[in-house]
Short mmCIF file of C-alpha atoms in Angstrom, two decimals:
data_model
loop_
_atom_site.label_atom_id
_atom_site.label_comp_id
_atom_site.label_asym_id
_atom_site.label_seq_id
_atom_site.Cartn_x
_atom_site.Cartn_y
_atom_site.Cartn_z
CA ASP A 1 -0.04 -0.13 0.06
CA ALA A 2 1.21 3.50 -0.66
CA GLY A 3 1.75 5.63 2.21
CA ILE A 4 4.12 6.57 4.94
CA THR A 5 4.47 3.98 7.72
CA GLN A 6 5.99 4.06 11.23
CA SER A 7 7.04 1.33 13.41
CA PRO A 8 6.57 0.47 16.20
CA ARG A 9 3.35 2.45 16.98
CA TYR A 10 4.26 2.08 20.62
CA LYS A 11 7.46 1.69 22.81
CA ILE A 12 8.37 1.73 26.42
CA THR A 13 11.83 1.26 27.06
CA GLU A 14 13.96 2.33 29.95
CA THR A 15 16.40 5.37 30.49
CA GLY A 16 19.88 4.33 29.09
CA ARG A 17 18.79 2.09 26.30
CA GLN A 18 18.92 2.57 22.29
CA VAL A 19 15.80 2.68 20.57
CA THR A 20 15.19 2.90 16.94
CA LEU A 21 11.89 4.20 15.41
CA MET A 22 11.11 3.24 11.63
CA CYS A 23 10.03 5.36 9.04
CA HIS A 24 8.92 4.13 5.37
CA GLN A 25 7.41 6.03 2.40
CA THR A 26 6.45 4.45 -1.01
CA TRP A 27 6.14 7.60 -2.91
CA SER A 28 9.93 8.32 -3.40
CA HIS A 29 9.76 11.75 -1.57
CA SER A 30 13.11 13.38 -1.89
CA TYR A 31 12.59 15.13 1.48
CA MET A 32 11.60 13.47 4.79
CA PHE A 33 11.44 14.57 8.38
CA TRP A 34 11.04 13.47 12.08
CA TYR A 35 9.00 15.52 14.34
CA ARG A 36 8.28 15.03 18.11
CA GLN A 37 5.11 16.45 19.51
CA ASP A 38 4.99 17.14 23.23
CA LEU A 39 2.03 19.02 25.39
CA GLY A 40 2.47 22.57 25.23
CA HIS A 41 4.87 22.81 22.23
CA GLY A 42 4.21 22.73 18.62
CA LEU A 43 5.71 20.01 16.48
CA ARG A 44 9.42 20.67 16.68
CA LEU A 45 11.79 19.36 13.96
CA ILE A 46 14.50 16.88 15.10
CA TYR A 47 16.09 15.89 11.97
CA TYR A 48 15.48 16.04 8.32
CA SER A 49 16.87 14.84 5.11
CA ALA A 50 16.42 16.39 1.42
CA ALA A 51 17.64 13.36 -0.32
CA ALA A 52 19.70 9.79 0.44
CA ASP A 53 22.82 10.27 2.17
CA ILE A 54 21.93 14.14 2.95
CA THR A 55 20.38 14.76 6.60
CA ASP A 56 20.55 18.18 8.83
CA LYS A 57 19.80 19.10 12.16
CA GLY A 58 16.40 20.51 13.23
CA GLU A 59 15.41 22.57 16.24
CA VAL A 60 16.00 19.27 18.92
CA PRO A 61 18.55 16.92 17.73
CA ASP A 62 20.44 16.23 20.72
CA GLY A 63 20.40 12.68 21.62
CA TYR A 64 19.16 11.49 18.59
CA VAL A 65 20.86 10.00 15.40
CA VAL A 66 19.76 9.47 11.98
CA SER A 67 20.62 7.71 8.62
CA ARG A 68 18.96 7.50 5.15
CA SER A 69 21.03 5.33 3.06
CA LYS A 70 17.72 4.60 0.80
CA THR A 71 15.36 7.12 -0.35
CA GLU A 72 12.20 5.43 1.37
CA ASN A 73 13.84 4.79 4.75
CA PHE A 74 14.31 7.48 7.45
CA PRO A 75 15.53 5.52 10.78
CA LEU A 76 15.33 7.91 14.08
CA THR A 77 17.79 6.43 16.71
CA LEU A 78 17.66 7.48 20.24
CA GLU A 79 21.14 6.55 21.31
CA SER A 80 20.56 6.70 25.11
CA ALA A 81 17.19 7.23 26.07
CA THR A 82 16.40 9.71 28.44
CA ARG A 83 12.94 10.42 30.42
CA SER A 84 12.74 14.02 28.46
CA GLN A 85 12.49 11.78 25.19
CA THR A 86 9.13 10.35 26.14
CA SER A 87 7.01 12.13 23.17
CA VAL A 88 4.90 11.21 20.53
CA TYR A 89 7.41 11.14 17.08
CA PHE A 90 6.02 11.79 13.55
CA CYS A 91 7.61 11.20 10.53
CA ALA A 92 6.88 12.76 7.38
CA SER A 93 7.70 13.39 3.48
CA SER A 94 7.42 16.03 0.97
CA GLU A 95 8.21 16.20 -2.62
CA TRP A 96 10.03 19.58 -1.84
CA THR A 97 10.95 21.88 0.65
CA GLY A 98 9.13 24.48 2.70
CA TRP A 99 6.14 21.80 2.86
CA VAL A 100 5.17 18.90 4.64
CA LYS A 101 2.66 17.16 3.14
CA PHE A 102 2.43 13.63 4.41
CA PHE A 103 2.51 12.39 8.12
CA GLY A 104 2.97 9.01 9.37
CA PRO A 105 0.43 7.93 12.44
CA GLY A 106 3.21 8.58 14.88
CA THR A 107 4.93 6.38 17.47
CA ARG A 108 4.03 6.93 21.41
CA LEU A 109 7.39 6.46 22.95
CA THR A 110 7.87 5.95 26.63
CA VAL A 111 11.17 6.14 28.59
CA LEU A 112 10.94 4.76 32.26
CA LYS B 1 7.43 35.75 21.65
CA ASN B 2 6.42 32.69 19.69
CA GLU B 3 7.06 32.94 16.08
CA VAL B 4 3.61 31.44 15.44
CA GLU B 5 0.75 31.92 17.53
CA GLN B 6 -2.70 30.68 17.35
CA SER B 7 -5.93 31.66 18.49
CA PRO B 8 -7.98 30.42 20.39
CA GLN B 9 -6.34 27.84 22.09
CA ASN B 10 -9.58 25.73 22.67
CA LEU B 11 -12.78 26.28 20.60
CA THR B 12 -16.35 24.72 21.16
CA ALA B 13 -19.25 25.14 19.08
CA GLN B 14 -22.50 23.59 18.25
CA GLU B 15 -23.30 21.89 14.81
CA GLY B 16 -23.85 24.25 12.24
CA GLU B 17 -22.24 27.14 13.43
CA PHE B 18 -19.19 29.20 11.49
CA ILE B 19 -15.90 28.51 13.04
CA THR B 20 -12.62 30.86 12.69
CA ILE B 21 -9.09 29.82 13.85
CA ASN B 22 -6.38 32.52 13.48
CA CYS B 23 -2.90 32.24 12.99
CA SER B 24 -0.46 34.96 13.65
CA TYR B 25 3.38 34.93 12.84
CA SER B 26 6.48 37.26 13.25
CA VAL B 27 8.93 35.84 10.51
CA GLY B 28 8.63 36.91 6.98
CA ILE B 29 7.16 33.98 5.13
CA SER B 30 6.54 32.57 1.49
CA ALA B 31 3.65 30.26 2.51
CA LEU B 32 1.60 29.33 5.52
CA HIS B 33 0.27 25.69 5.98
CA TRP B 34 -2.75 24.56 7.87
CA LEU B 35 -3.03 21.23 9.03
CA GLN B 36 -5.37 19.01 10.98
CA GLN B 37 -4.54 16.31 13.91
CA HIS B 38 -7.36 14.00 14.40
CA PRO B 39 -8.45 12.96 17.90
CA GLY B 40 -6.58 9.75 16.94
CA GLY B 41 -3.41 11.28 16.59
CA GLY B 42 -3.26 11.43 12.57
CA ILE B 43 -2.13 14.67 10.85
CA VAL B 44 -3.46 15.56 7.45
CA SER B 45 -2.32 18.66 5.64
CA LEU B 46 -5.05 20.89 4.61
CA PHE B 47 -3.47 24.05 2.88
CA MET B 48 -0.56 25.56 1.78
CA LEU B 49 -1.38 29.41 0.84
CA SER B 50 0.98 31.85 -0.15
CA SER B 51 -1.80 34.86 -0.85
CA GLY B 52 -5.20 35.49 -0.80
CA LYS B 53 -7.96 32.51 -0.10
CA LYS B 54 -8.13 28.84 -0.73
CA LYS B 55 -11.13 26.84 -0.61
CA HIS B 56 -11.52 23.00 0.03
CA GLY B 57 -15.22 21.93 0.59
CA ARG B 58 -16.35 23.48 3.83
CA LEU B 59 -12.65 24.66 4.94
CA ILE B 60 -11.48 28.28 3.50
CA ALA B 61 -8.22 29.53 4.70
CA THR B 62 -7.05 33.26 3.83
CA ILE B 63 -4.20 35.08 4.66
CA ASN B 64 -2.65 38.84 4.61
CA ILE B 65 0.98 38.58 4.41
CA GLN B 66 1.34 42.36 4.99
CA GLU B 67 -0.42 41.94 8.61
CA LYS B 68 1.19 38.51 8.98
CA HIS B 69 -2.09 36.77 9.77
CA SER B 70 -4.16 33.86 8.29
CA SER B 71 -7.26 32.40 9.43
CA LEU B 72 -9.12 29.01 8.90
CA HIS B 73 -12.69 29.16 8.48
CA ILE B 74 -14.84 25.85 8.70
CA THR B 75 -18.72 26.73 7.22
CA ALA B 76 -21.74 24.49 8.72
CA SER B 77 -19.44 23.16 11.29
CA HIS B 78 -20.00 19.34 11.82
CA PRO B 79 -18.73 17.11 14.83
CA ARG B 80 -16.60 15.09 12.37
CA ASP B 81 -14.79 18.43 12.20
CA SER B 82 -13.72 18.05 15.87
CA ALA B 83 -9.77 18.16 15.81
CA VAL B 84 -6.77 20.11 16.48
CA TYR B 85 -5.80 22.65 13.69
CA ILE B 86 -2.21 23.73 13.48
CA CYS B 87 -0.65 26.25 11.32
CA ALA B 88 2.66 26.31 10.59
CA VAL B 89 5.25 28.74 8.67
CA PRO B 90 9.00 27.89 7.09
CA LEU B 91 11.87 29.74 9.00
CA ARG B 92 12.88 32.63 7.10
CA ASP B 93 16.37 31.78 6.68
CA ASN B 94 15.62 27.95 5.76
CA THR B 95 12.73 27.00 4.07
CA ASP B 96 13.29 23.32 5.01
CA LYS B 97 12.11 23.90 8.19
CA LEU B 98 8.90 24.73 9.48
CA ILE B 99 7.71 26.41 12.92
CA PHE B 100 4.42 25.02 14.04
CA GLY B 101 1.96 26.75 16.25
CA THR B 102 0.61 24.74 19.09
CA GLY B 103 -2.75 24.09 17.70
CA THR B 104 -6.42 25.27 18.29
CA ARG B 105 -8.43 22.42 19.73
CA LEU B 106 -12.29 22.36 18.34
CA GLN B 107 -14.75 20.29 19.40
CA VAL B 108 -18.27 20.83 17.58
CA PHE B 109 -21.15 19.04 19.56
CA PRO B 110 -24.32 17.89 17.66
#
């Protein structure tokens, strides 16, 4: 099915563990984004990618790592999870810059 | 001061009412986005507009670039319109990055 998918949809982990959130899109969009959403804040950009092997930091990149070896995949890794990284994470994609057209369903991550 | 501010934060309405949600921004922009977040969490892009007005069904978005203000109107509101409505603008110096408002939570009662 065409679209943008995220996995897992829900994750509970412990402080200090490494966690990887997966994002896959079927449109071959050039741009992919990772956002986090927290109460009292708008969506905040963590990292984005303009193409395979090209990534750049957003507003809140600390504690996160991304890679994009293939156009369709954009995994987000929390190298050593902290409680402050408890959030809902959204992946998104778009054909061009300055517009986020399609969002994934989100991953709710809880760090204990 | 937040670069993107929305008002009101919360809005309740009776079915059939005309709804207006406002978005003000402080940066110079090339375009503004309106998005809808469903109660289940899914986010849908509604509009991207750089001038004037756009209409899609019962939704109308307007923008005044000089006043740095945009409005989202919903005509003949329905309970299924209940959602969080979010506006977003690109950063002035890096249009790859969007700044999002905190959203307006709309509840429409039958």
